[in-house]
Every structure is written in C-alpha cells, then in structure tokens.
Amino acid sequence: MAILESNTIKSTYQSLAYLFSDPAHNDAKTNKRVLACSGININMLHNSDGTLSTQQNGGYLAKQFHQNLKLAFNPNRKVQAQSIIISCSRDEFDTNDLDTQAKQLLQLANGFANKCFGDCQAVIAVQADGGHGQSGKLHAHILINSVKPRHGTSNRTMTVPTNRFSVRPLRNKLDDYLANNFELVTGRKWPGPINNQRSPESLKDLPNKAPWQRELKQTINKIKNQVTNIKDFLARLKQHEVTVVERGKKQQWTYHLKVNTSRGTKERRIRAFYQRKDKDGNVINTRGLGTDFTKQGLERYWEKQLIKQKESNSEPLSKTNVHSRKEVDHNGQQQSSEEEQLQKIKSLAADARAAAQQKQLRQHLNFEQLKRAKAEERKQYATRKAAQRNARSTSNQARSESISTEQRTREAAKRAIKAKQRRAQSNHKSADGPDF
C-alpha cells in the first residue's frame, strides 16, 4: 500500500538542506529529522564506529552533485535533480519499533533505488515527522542527480532521461519489488498494492488534488439534492457550464467544464469513475471523482431518497375499524403531499428548462450578433478596398492625361519654332543681281 510521488528539483542544495538540516516537523513519534540514510555513487559522513551518520551535511552532498552538473552539456540546466517519495501505510509499518522499521524501510528503498537508478547518483533519507494528517508515518526520500557520474577514465557525462521518473511505471516497479522483497526484509507479509486495498466505501468519493475538481464535486452534490432524474440533473449542470459525455456500453460519464487559470480559460475534463485492470483482474489504477458521481450512482441515490421519503410519509395501519376514517384522511393527506411534492419537482424542472432555454437563446442571439458584426466589418473592408482601387485608377488616368497634354503642347511648340525658322530663312535670302 506504499504511495509513490515524483517531483523535479531545481536546487539540490536547498533540497538536501531541507532533508538533513531542518528540525523535525512533527515530534509525535520522534524528535529526529532523519532516522536512517544511505547513498549511491556518493561519499557520505560516517560515525566513529563506521556506520553512516543520520546528520549529514547538505552542502557537502550538494557539492558532489554539482561536480557532475558542471560536466553536463548544459551546466546551467534548470532541473538539477529528481525527487521520489515512498510513503508507507500503517499496515506496512505501524512504527511501534521505529528504529528497526526505519532500517527496514531504508533497506527496501535502497534496494529499489539501486534496481532502478543504480547508474545514477542518489541520496536516500528515511523520516517519520510528516504533517498534514501523515504524522508518524514512515516515508523515504530518494534524491537523484539529473546527470550521471563519470565511469572509469571517460570524461563523457550523460543526463538521466526524464521518462525514467514517470510515476506509473515507477509505481508498478515498486509494487513488484515490495511483493518480492517486503517479507524477506520485515518477516511480515506485504499487504499489497494500494489500488487492491480500496474498500467499496473509499471508491464512492475519490480524493482529488485540483481545486476545480473539488468545486465540481460540490456543484454535483448540490444539484443532485435539487432534482430527481438524469434529465433535470444534466439541464441544471448546463446552467453551471458543465456538460457530460457518455461513452461505451457501460454508459461511463466524463465531465467537461471550463476553468479560469493564470493563462486564461481552459477546458478541463475528468471521468466520473474509471479503473484499469490487468489480464488477471487486478486493479492497476483508479481515477475519477468516485462511484457516487457516475450515472448509476446518481440513480441509486435518487432511488434511496424516494424510498426514505415514502417511509417517512407512511404510517402503520390500525387493525380496528375505529380509526378507518383517520386512515383515509391520512392517506388523502399523504397523496396530496406527494402531489404537492411532485408539482414542486415539476416546477423546478420547468424553471430549469426555461433557464436553459433562455441561456441557449442568449447564446444564439450573441452568435447572430457576432456574425452580423463580422459581415458588416467584411463589407466595410470591401468598400474601403474598392474606394482605394477607384482612387488609384482615377489618379493614374489623370496623370496619363496630363502627360499626353504636355506632350502635345511640346510638339506644337516645336512645330511653331520650326515654322518660324523656315519663315525667317525665306525672308533673309540674298536678292538676284541686275541682268545686264
């Protein structure tokens, strides 16, 4: 039932100082920050008796991490390390013998880290001072350098691919490792993967980290108490801009909604409930909101509410005939109350349908208005373009006419000058002499 988390680390010094130098966050079980530690491909401080000290120097360890980072192709890389956290349940380690169980968890975490990241540089620390409802639970931190150490005389260094830190494959590898080694290390049988340990009650409302998922649950719980059928439920959801897509023969639901983020409005979706199983029928993972938020879960909820309502409105009949008239009056009142309740439900459904129709009409009108505005904008743009083309054509025509007029004027002036020259030549000819 161990839980595995994977995170990127941008500062190895801060992370290592946080692991070893910070005081214990919770002293419910112990006032020690680190109960046991070890390392892979790294030098660590030892006690006088040769055992590893639980009080390591974060700066000394970070310096060894940075020696490999400097040899990378990009020594200024943003992601300097990767963090893996293995948190164990009470069924695995009850912390009655904290020191012994911490060493056992360290042995398991060290074996798992060597199996998956034996070619990397890593530091492992076991703690039991967690807060926020995890007080006293044993957990192991594995900090892995994003650049592999050099081997032999080669100066070549390689970065660790990020796909090696994907949560799902790592969780499967951890489950396999614990299944094969937990009993060998602790002498107790391993309880099994967390997904196989979920009870039917825990599947009704699965934990969700995202705030928009928790708000969606609150909206669904509020609406399902106001309606009595799927049709009205979906109509009320649309008023909150939430839609449902149904898929498959099992009519599985997926909720779609728009969420405001720092980068604008984005569409989000989440399944009502989904379980992935292997060939043997073992559950690999469980996702979604929970079985209470599926179509079948909502129908079961309304059926139970209807049964409770009928039981609360009905009373046992008397065996004597003295109260027969009272029973008739009671039945009449019960029928009238049921009719009033039905009328109330119908009015609520009618209001919901009217609101949905009004919203749809507003959306349609807005769309039509937007379409008309775009058409008017295109028309104005075409008019401006036509006016510009006409203006250019008129300008070119006037220019050509002006050029032609100037050319004709020049040619006429040339002809006048030539005619004047010819007349001048004819007037200045020498006179013929006398004829003797």
GROMACS .gro file of C-alpha atoms in nm:
model
  436
    1MET     CA    1   0.000   0.000   0.000
    2ALA     CA    2   0.302   0.230  -0.037
    3ILE     CA    3   0.234   0.559  -0.217
    4LEU     CA    4   0.495   0.691  -0.463
    5GLU     CA    5   0.541   1.054  -0.572
    6SER     CA    6   0.787   1.204  -0.822
    7ASN     CA    7   0.891   1.572  -0.841
    8THR     CA    8   1.153   1.783  -1.018
    9ILE     CA    9   1.416   1.967  -0.812
   10LYS     CA   10   1.568   2.299  -0.923
   11SER     CA   11   1.811   2.338  -0.633
   12THR     CA   12   1.990   2.034  -0.492
   13TYR     CA   13   2.141   2.238  -0.209
   14GLN     CA   14   1.802   2.354  -0.079
   15SER     CA   15   1.656   2.004  -0.108
   16LEU     CA   16   1.946   1.835   0.073
   17ALA     CA   17   1.949   2.105   0.342
   18TYR     CA   18   1.574   2.056   0.381
   19LEU     CA   19   1.620   1.679   0.426
   20PHE     CA   20   1.904   1.689   0.680
   21SER     CA   21   1.932   2.037   0.835
   22ASP     CA   22   1.571   2.131   0.910
   23PRO     CA   23   1.433   2.047   1.257
   24ALA     CA   24   1.172   1.773   1.287
   25HIS     CA   25   0.839   1.895   1.153
   26ASN     CA   26   0.639   1.685   1.398
   27ASP     CA   27   0.760   1.521   1.718
   28ALA     CA   28   0.462   1.288   1.770
   29LYS     CA   29   0.686   0.985   1.715
   30THR     CA   30   1.041   1.122   1.731
   31ASN     CA   31   1.230   1.449   1.751
   32LYS     CA   32   1.484   1.327   1.492
   33ARG     CA   33   1.465   1.468   1.141
   34VAL     CA   34   1.631   1.164   0.975
   35LEU     CA   35   1.608   0.813   1.119
   36ALA     CA   36   1.829   0.635   0.862
   37CYS     CA   37   2.006   0.728   0.538
   38SER     CA   38   2.230   0.593   0.263
   39GLY     CA   39   2.367   0.695  -0.076
   40ILE     CA   40   2.450   0.564  -0.423
   41ASN     CA   41   2.772   0.672  -0.601
   42ILE     CA   42   2.833   0.945  -0.342
   43ASN     CA   43   3.052   0.996  -0.033
   44MET     CA   44   2.869   1.043   0.297
   45LEU     CA   45   2.970   1.124   0.655
   46HIS     CA   46   3.023   0.832   0.897
   47ASN     CA   47   3.019   0.794   1.273
   48SER     CA   48   3.327   0.694   1.473
   49ASP     CA   49   3.212   0.330   1.468
   50GLY     CA   50   3.197   0.329   1.087
   51THR     CA   51   2.820   0.349   1.050
   52LEU     CA   52   2.654   0.615   0.837
   53SER     CA   53   2.559   0.926   1.031
   54THR     CA   54   2.200   1.047   1.016
   55GLN     CA   55   2.326   1.406   1.047
   56GLN     CA   56   2.465   1.468   0.701
   57ASN     CA   57   2.594   1.800   0.569
   58GLY     CA   58   2.364   1.916   0.288
   59GLY     CA   59   2.632   2.146   0.143
   60TYR     CA   60   2.888   1.863   0.128
   61LEU     CA   61   2.643   1.637  -0.059
   62ALA     CA   62   2.525   1.918  -0.289
   63LYS     CA   63   2.887   1.995  -0.385
   64GLN     CA   64   2.928   1.637  -0.512
   65PHE     CA   65   2.604   1.670  -0.709
   66HIS     CA   66   2.730   1.995  -0.869
   67GLN     CA   67   3.059   1.836  -0.974
   68ASN     CA   68   2.862   1.619  -1.215
   69LEU     CA   69   2.631   1.902  -1.318
   70LYS     CA   70   2.933   2.114  -1.426
   71LEU     CA   71   3.039   1.842  -1.670
   72ALA     CA   72   2.699   1.832  -1.842
   73PHE     CA   73   2.642   1.976  -2.190
   74ASN     CA   74   2.431   2.248  -2.022
   75PRO     CA   75   2.575   2.307  -1.671
   76ASN     CA   76   2.311   2.578  -1.608
   77ARG     CA   77   2.022   2.338  -1.654
   78LYS     CA   78   1.710   2.430  -1.455
   79VAL     CA   79   1.628   2.077  -1.334
   80GLN     CA   80   1.921   1.967  -1.119
   81ALA     CA   81   1.769   1.656  -0.961
   82GLN     CA   82   1.458   1.441  -0.928
   83SER     CA   83   1.284   1.355  -0.602
   84ILE     CA   84   1.098   1.030  -0.533
   85ILE     CA   85   0.897   0.991  -0.211
   86ILE     CA   86   0.781   0.649  -0.088
   87SER     CA   87   0.519   0.684   0.186
   88CYS     CA   88   0.418   0.367   0.373
   89SER     CA   89   0.084   0.289   0.536
   90ARG     CA   90   0.018   0.173   0.893
   91ASP     CA   91  -0.041  -0.179   0.761
   92GLU     CA   92   0.316  -0.191   0.631
   93PHE     CA   93   0.492  -0.018   0.921
   94ASP     CA   94   0.297   0.051   1.242
   95THR     CA   95   0.602   0.239   1.389
   96ASN     CA   96   0.584   0.051   1.720
   97ASP     CA   97   0.957  -0.021   1.684
   98LEU     CA   98   1.057   0.293   1.497
   99ASP     CA   99   1.434   0.242   1.473
  100THR     CA  100   1.409  -0.116   1.346
  101GLN     CA  101   1.133  -0.037   1.098
  102ALA     CA  102   1.322   0.271   0.971
  103LYS     CA  103   1.622   0.049   0.892
  104GLN     CA  104   1.393  -0.200   0.718
  105LEU     CA  105   1.237   0.075   0.504
  106LEU     CA  106   1.585   0.209   0.424
  107GLN     CA  107   1.688  -0.138   0.307
  108LEU     CA  108   1.382  -0.161   0.082
  109ALA     CA  109   1.421   0.194  -0.054
  110ASN     CA  110   1.793   0.141  -0.113
  111GLY     CA  111   1.728  -0.185  -0.298
  112PHE     CA  112   1.457  -0.025  -0.512
  113ALA     CA  113   1.679   0.276  -0.590
  114ASN     CA  114   1.974   0.051  -0.687
  115LYS     CA  115   1.747  -0.156  -0.911
  116CYS     CA  116   1.601   0.145  -1.097
  117PHE     CA  117   1.879   0.406  -1.061
  118GLY     CA  118   2.196   0.215  -0.986
  119ASP     CA  119   2.386   0.405  -1.256
  120CYS     CA  120   2.293   0.743  -1.105
  121GLN     CA  121   2.400   0.949  -0.805
  122ALA     CA  122   2.141   0.940  -0.526
  123VAL     CA  123   2.082   1.015  -0.157
  124ILE     CA  124   1.818   0.829   0.049
  125ALA     CA  125   1.671   0.951   0.380
  126VAL     CA  126   1.402   0.786   0.596
  127GLN     CA  127   1.181   1.014   0.808
  128ALA     CA  128   0.874   0.990   1.032
  129ASP     CA  129   0.795   1.357   1.104
  130GLY     CA  130   0.539   1.429   0.834
  131GLY     CA  131   0.248   1.665   0.894
  132HIS     CA  132  -0.099   1.727   0.745
  133GLY     CA  133  -0.253   1.404   0.864
  134GLN     CA  134   0.060   1.195   0.790
  135SER     CA  135   0.215   1.239   1.136
  136GLY     CA  136   0.428   0.945   1.242
  137LYS     CA  137   0.409   0.755   0.912
  138LEU     CA  138   0.737   0.624   0.779
  139HIS     CA  139   0.844   0.762   0.441
  140ALA     CA  140   1.162   0.761   0.237
  141HIS     CA  141   1.304   1.046   0.026
  142ILE     CA  142   1.520   0.949  -0.274
  143LEU     CA  143   1.703   1.245  -0.433
  144ILE     CA  144   1.859   1.156  -0.771
  145ASN     CA  145   2.106   1.373  -0.963
  146SER     CA  146   1.987   1.456  -1.315
  147VAL     CA  147   2.340   1.395  -1.452
  148LYS     CA  148   2.507   1.056  -1.426
  149PRO     CA  149   2.855   1.030  -1.269
  150ARG     CA  150   3.158   0.957  -1.485
  151HIS     CA  151   3.268   0.594  -1.507
  152GLY     CA  152   3.632   0.496  -1.547
  153THR     CA  153   3.864   0.730  -1.741
  154SER     CA  154   3.592   0.855  -1.972
  155ASN     CA  155   3.513   1.227  -1.949
  156ARG     CA  156   3.172   1.177  -2.102
  157THR     CA  157   2.870   1.252  -1.885
  158MET     CA  158   2.508   1.177  -1.966
  159THR     CA  159   2.184   1.314  -1.831
  160VAL     CA  160   1.920   1.084  -1.684
  161PRO     CA  161   1.613   1.066  -1.917
  162THR     CA  162   1.308   1.219  -1.757
  163ASN     CA  163   1.086   0.928  -1.867
  164ARG     CA  164   1.262   0.714  -1.606
  165PHE     CA  165   1.078   0.917  -1.341
  166SER     CA  166   0.725   0.863  -1.474
  167VAL     CA  167   0.502   0.783  -1.177
  168ARG     CA  168   0.301   0.495  -1.323
  169PRO     CA  169   0.595   0.276  -1.434
  170LEU     CA  170   0.779   0.352  -1.110
  171ARG     CA  171   0.474   0.260  -0.903
  172ASN     CA  172   0.442  -0.071  -1.087
  173LYS     CA  173   0.814  -0.142  -1.034
  174LEU     CA  174   0.780  -0.055  -0.664
  175ASP     CA  175   0.481  -0.289  -0.625
  176ASP     CA  176   0.676  -0.570  -0.790
  177TYR     CA  177   0.981  -0.504  -0.574
  178LEU     CA  178   0.781  -0.497  -0.250
  179ALA     CA  179   0.591  -0.811  -0.348
  180ASN     CA  180   0.922  -0.996  -0.384
  181ASN     CA  181   1.127  -0.841  -0.101
  182PHE     CA  182   0.898  -0.699   0.170
  183GLU     CA  183   0.854  -1.031   0.351
  184LEU     CA  184   1.227  -1.111   0.320
  185VAL     CA  185   1.324  -0.783   0.488
  186THR     CA  186   1.049  -0.744   0.750
  187GLY     CA  187   0.937  -1.102   0.810
  188ARG     CA  188   0.576  -0.997   0.750
  189LYS     CA  189   0.350  -1.046   0.452
  190TRP     CA  190   0.311  -0.744   0.228
  191PRO     CA  191  -0.050  -0.606   0.232
  192GLY     CA  192  -0.044  -0.549  -0.144
  193PRO     CA  193  -0.081  -0.251  -0.383
  194ILE     CA  194  -0.290   0.042  -0.269
  195ASN     CA  195  -0.546   0.005  -0.551
  196ASN     CA  196  -0.627  -0.351  -0.440
  197GLN     CA  197  -0.676  -0.232  -0.081
  198ARG     CA  198  -0.951   0.021  -0.152
  199SER     CA  199  -1.282  -0.060   0.010
  200PRO     CA  200  -1.614  -0.001  -0.170
  201GLU     CA  201  -1.678   0.292   0.063
  202SER     CA  202  -1.349   0.460  -0.032
  203LEU     CA  203  -1.438   0.432  -0.403
  204LYS     CA  204  -1.754   0.640  -0.363
  205ASP     CA  205  -1.564   0.968  -0.330
  206LEU     CA  206  -1.205   0.952  -0.455
  207PRO     CA  207  -0.957   1.216  -0.333
  208ASN     CA  208  -0.882   1.491  -0.587
  209LYS     CA  209  -0.598   1.742  -0.561
  210ALA     CA  210  -0.709   2.004  -0.814
  211PRO     CA  211  -0.933   2.281  -0.670
  212TRP     CA  212  -1.159   2.278  -0.977
  213GLN     CA  213  -1.228   1.907  -0.922
  214ARG     CA  214  -1.334   1.969  -0.562
  215GLU     CA  215  -1.558   2.257  -0.675
  216LEU     CA  216  -1.712   2.030  -0.938
  217LYS     CA  217  -1.795   1.774  -0.668
  218GLN     CA  218  -1.962   2.042  -0.457
  219THR     CA  219  -2.169   2.156  -0.756
  220ILE     CA  220  -2.279   1.800  -0.835
  221ASN     CA  221  -2.371   1.726  -0.473
  222LYS     CA  222  -2.573   2.047  -0.457
  223ILE     CA  223  -2.762   1.979  -0.781
  224LYS     CA  224  -2.842   1.612  -0.711
  225ASN     CA  225  -3.029   1.718  -0.397
  226GLN     CA  226  -3.249   1.951  -0.602
  227VAL     CA  227  -3.356   1.711  -0.881
  228THR     CA  228  -3.483   1.355  -0.905
  229ASN     CA  229  -3.379   1.233  -1.252
  230ILE     CA  230  -3.095   1.235  -1.502
  231LYS     CA  231  -3.261   1.473  -1.748
  232ASP     CA  232  -3.311   1.751  -1.494
  233PHE     CA  233  -2.967   1.687  -1.350
  234LEU     CA  234  -2.796   1.738  -1.687
  235ALA     CA  235  -3.006   2.050  -1.753
  236ARG     CA  236  -2.901   2.204  -1.422
  237LEU     CA  237  -2.538   2.115  -1.491
  238LYS     CA  238  -2.553   2.309  -1.819
  239GLN     CA  239  -2.657   2.617  -1.624
  240HIS     CA  240  -2.322   2.588  -1.445
  241GLU     CA  241  -2.145   2.542  -1.784
  242VAL     CA  242  -2.073   2.174  -1.715
  243THR     CA  243  -2.150   1.912  -1.980
  244VAL     CA  244  -2.143   1.533  -1.968
  245VAL     CA  245  -2.021   1.298  -2.242
  246GLU     CA  246  -2.141   0.936  -2.223
  247ARG     CA  247  -1.931   0.659  -2.373
  248GLY     CA  248  -1.924   0.284  -2.404
  249LYS     CA  249  -2.179   0.014  -2.331
  250LYS     CA  250  -2.144   0.077  -1.959
  251GLN     CA  251  -2.254   0.440  -2.013
  252GLN     CA  252  -1.946   0.582  -1.845
  253TRP     CA  253  -1.957   0.957  -1.786
  254THR     CA  254  -1.691   1.222  -1.845
  255TYR     CA  255  -1.750   1.572  -1.709
  256HIS     CA  256  -1.638   1.867  -1.926
  257LEU     CA  257  -1.608   2.224  -1.797
  258LYS     CA  258  -1.412   2.545  -1.848
  259VAL     CA  259  -1.172   2.657  -1.575
  260ASN     CA  260  -1.016   3.001  -1.530
  261THR     CA  261  -0.637   2.972  -1.500
  262SER     CA  262  -0.349   3.220  -1.490
  263ARG     CA  263  -0.309   3.169  -1.864
  264GLY     CA  264  -0.675   3.220  -1.948
  265THR     CA  265  -0.979   2.996  -1.970
  266LYS     CA  266  -0.906   2.631  -2.048
  267GLU     CA  267  -1.130   2.330  -2.095
  268ARG     CA  268  -1.089   2.052  -1.839
  269ARG     CA  269  -1.239   1.707  -1.825
  270ILE     CA  270  -1.246   1.426  -1.572
  271ARG     CA  271  -1.406   1.085  -1.564
  272ALA     CA  272  -1.676   1.007  -1.315
  273PHE     CA  273  -1.504   0.678  -1.227
  274TYR     CA  274  -1.252   0.456  -1.402
  275GLN     CA  275  -1.049   0.150  -1.306
  276ARG     CA  276  -0.779  -0.006  -1.518
  277LYS     CA  277  -0.723  -0.377  -1.466
  278ASP     CA  278  -0.471  -0.629  -1.594
  279LYS     CA  279  -0.545  -0.965  -1.752
  280ASP     CA  280  -0.585  -1.132  -1.411
  281GLY     CA  281  -0.842  -0.877  -1.299
  282ASN     CA  282  -0.611  -0.695  -1.058
  283VAL     CA  283  -0.670  -0.321  -1.038
  284ILE     CA  284  -0.375  -0.124  -1.177
  285ASN     CA  285  -0.506   0.226  -1.104
  286THR     CA  286  -0.826   0.406  -1.009
  287ARG     CA  287  -0.920   0.752  -1.131
  288GLY     CA  288  -1.208   0.996  -1.139
  289LEU     CA  289  -1.444   1.157  -0.891
  290GLY     CA  290  -1.593   0.838  -0.744
  291THR     CA  291  -1.875   0.590  -0.795
  292ASP     CA  292  -2.125   0.834  -0.638
  293PHE     CA  293  -2.074   1.067  -0.936
  294THR     CA  294  -2.150   0.811  -1.207
  295LYS     CA  295  -2.486   0.777  -1.381
  296GLN     CA  296  -2.559   0.457  -1.192
  297GLY     CA  297  -2.453   0.610  -0.861
  298LEU     CA  298  -2.683   0.909  -0.906
  299GLU     CA  299  -2.978   0.686  -0.996
  300ARG     CA  300  -2.917   0.474  -0.684
  301TYR     CA  301  -2.904   0.793  -0.474
  302TRP     CA  302  -3.243   0.913  -0.605
  303GLU     CA  303  -3.397   0.570  -0.551
  304LYS     CA  304  -3.282   0.569  -0.189
  305GLN     CA  305  -3.413   0.923  -0.138
  306LEU     CA  306  -3.751   0.823  -0.280
  307ILE     CA  307  -3.770   0.519  -0.053
  308LYS     CA  308  -3.679   0.730   0.252
  309GLN     CA  309  -3.943   0.984   0.158
  310LYS     CA  310  -4.211   0.719   0.124
  311GLU     CA  311  -4.114   0.560   0.455
  312SER     CA  312  -4.124   0.895   0.633
  313ASN     CA  313  -4.466   0.981   0.486
  314SER     CA  314  -4.625   0.639   0.553
  315GLU     CA  315  -4.750   0.512   0.892
  316PRO     CA  316  -4.867   0.162   1.002
  317LEU     CA  317  -5.243   0.099   0.957
  318SER     CA  318  -5.457   0.031   1.265
  319LYS     CA  319  -5.628  -0.309   1.296
  320THR     CA  320  -5.951  -0.166   1.439
  321ASN     CA  321  -6.228  -0.006   1.238
  322VAL     CA  322  -6.243   0.288   1.477
  323HIS     CA  323  -5.957   0.462   1.303
  324SER     CA  324  -6.060   0.378   0.948
  325ARG     CA  325  -6.171   0.734   0.875
  326LYS     CA  326  -5.845   0.873   1.014
  327GLU     CA  327  -5.653   0.635   0.792
  328VAL     CA  328  -5.846   0.756   0.489
  329ASP     CA  329  -5.776   1.117   0.583
  330HIS     CA  330  -5.410   1.033   0.637
  331ASN     CA  331  -5.390   0.860   0.301
  332GLY     CA  332  -5.559   1.157   0.139
  333GLN     CA  333  -5.313   1.393   0.304
  334GLN     CA  334  -5.024   1.170   0.200
  335GLN     CA  335  -5.145   1.167  -0.159
  336SER     CA  336  -5.190   1.543  -0.155
  337SER     CA  337  -4.841   1.591  -0.008
  338GLU     CA  338  -4.698   1.360  -0.274
  339GLU     CA  339  -4.884   1.555  -0.540
  340GLU     CA  340  -4.751   1.881  -0.395
  341GLN     CA  341  -4.401   1.737  -0.392
  342LEU     CA  342  -4.441   1.616  -0.749
  343GLN     CA  343  -4.576   1.956  -0.851
  344LYS     CA  344  -4.282   2.121  -0.679
  345ILE     CA  345  -4.039   1.894  -0.863
  346LYS     CA  346  -4.215   1.964  -1.193
  347SER     CA  347  -4.198   2.339  -1.131
  348LEU     CA  348  -3.829   2.314  -1.050
  349ALA     CA  349  -3.773   2.115  -1.366
  350ALA     CA  350  -3.976   2.368  -1.568
  351ASP     CA  351  -3.772   2.654  -1.422
  352ALA     CA  352  -3.451   2.470  -1.504
  353ARG     CA  353  -3.566   2.405  -1.861
  354ALA     CA  354  -3.675   2.767  -1.902
  355ALA     CA  355  -3.340   2.891  -1.770
  356ALA     CA  356  -3.156   2.655  -2.002
  357GLN     CA  357  -3.367   2.771  -2.299
  358GLN     CA  358  -3.305   3.135  -2.209
  359LYS     CA  359  -2.934   3.072  -2.186
  360GLN     CA  360  -2.937   2.890  -2.519
  361LEU     CA  361  -3.137   3.177  -2.674
  362ARG     CA  362  -2.891   3.433  -2.539
  363GLN     CA  363  -2.603   3.235  -2.680
  364HIS     CA  364  -2.780   3.212  -3.016
  365LEU     CA  365  -2.851   3.588  -3.020
  366ASN     CA  366  -2.493   3.665  -2.926
  367PHE     CA  367  -2.373   3.437  -3.202
  368GLU     CA  368  -2.603   3.600  -3.458
  369GLN     CA  369  -2.495   3.947  -3.343
  370LEU     CA  370  -2.131   3.846  -3.372
  371LYS     CA  371  -2.195   3.704  -3.719
  372ARG     CA  372  -2.367   4.025  -3.833
  373ALA     CA  373  -2.085   4.235  -3.691
  374LYS     CA  374  -1.828   4.027  -3.879
  375ALA     CA  375  -2.033   4.055  -4.201
  376GLU     CA  376  -2.059   4.434  -4.161
  377GLU     CA  377  -1.687   4.451  -4.095
  378ARG     CA  378  -1.612   4.250  -4.412
  379LYS     CA  379  -1.850   4.476  -4.612
  380GLN     CA  380  -1.681   4.792  -4.486
  381TYR     CA  381  -1.342   4.643  -4.562
  382ALA     CA  382  -1.451   4.559  -4.918
  383THR     CA  383  -1.592   4.913  -4.962
  384ARG     CA  384  -1.265   5.069  -4.846
  385LYS     CA  385  -1.066   4.848  -5.080
  386ALA     CA  386  -1.293   4.938  -5.376
  387ALA     CA  387  -1.263   5.309  -5.297
  388GLN     CA  388  -0.885   5.277  -5.282
  389ARG     CA  389  -0.878   5.097  -5.617
  390ASN     CA  390  -1.103   5.365  -5.776
  391ALA     CA  391  -0.888   5.642  -5.634
  392ARG     CA  392  -0.573   5.482  -5.774
  393SER     CA  393  -0.740   5.432  -6.114
  394THR     CA  394  -0.859   5.796  -6.128
  395SER     CA  395  -0.516   5.921  -6.025
  396ASN     CA  396  -0.344   5.711  -6.291
  397GLN     CA  397  -0.590   5.830  -6.561
  398ALA     CA  398  -0.545   6.196  -6.468
  399ARG     CA  399  -0.173   6.152  -6.470
  400SER     CA  400  -0.174   5.991  -6.815
  401GLU     CA  401  -0.399   6.269  -6.950
  402SER     CA  402  -0.167   6.533  -6.807
  403ILE     CA  403   0.133   6.364  -6.966
  404SER     CA  404  -0.043   6.347  -7.305
  405THR     CA  405  -0.142   6.716  -7.286
  406GLU     CA  406   0.214   6.820  -7.202
  407GLN     CA  407   0.349   6.607  -7.484
  408ARG     CA  408   0.110   6.763  -7.739
  409THR     CA  409   0.199   7.110  -7.614
  410ARG     CA  410   0.569   7.041  -7.655
  411GLU     CA  411   0.517   6.901  -8.004
  412ALA     CA  412   0.306   7.207  -8.105
  413ALA     CA  413   0.576   7.438  -7.967
  414LYS     CA  414   0.838   7.251  -8.166
  415ARG     CA  415   0.632   7.284  -8.485
  416ALA     CA  416   0.579   7.657  -8.427
  417ILE     CA  417   0.952   7.710  -8.376
  418LYS     CA  418   1.034   7.518  -8.695
  419ALA     CA  419   0.775   7.718  -8.895
  420LYS     CA  420   0.917   8.043  -8.757
  421GLN     CA  421   1.267   7.935  -8.856
  422ARG     CA  422   1.156   7.850  -9.206
  423ARG     CA  423   0.989   8.190  -9.247
  424ALA     CA  424   1.300   8.364  -9.122
  425GLN     CA  425   1.519   8.180  -9.368
  426SER     CA  426   1.290   8.268  -9.661
  427ASN     CA  427   1.285   8.638  -9.566
  428HIS     CA  428   1.666   8.677  -9.548
  429LYS     CA  429   1.757   8.527  -9.889
  430SER     CA  430   2.006   8.746 -10.099
  431ALA     CA  431   1.842   8.938 -10.396
  432ASP     CA  432   1.932   8.849 -10.754
  433GLY     CA  433   2.168   9.097 -10.934
  434PRO     CA  434   2.072   9.312 -11.239
  435ASP     CA  435   2.051   9.145 -11.570
  436PHE     CA  436   2.296   9.319 -11.796
   0.00000   0.00000   0.00000
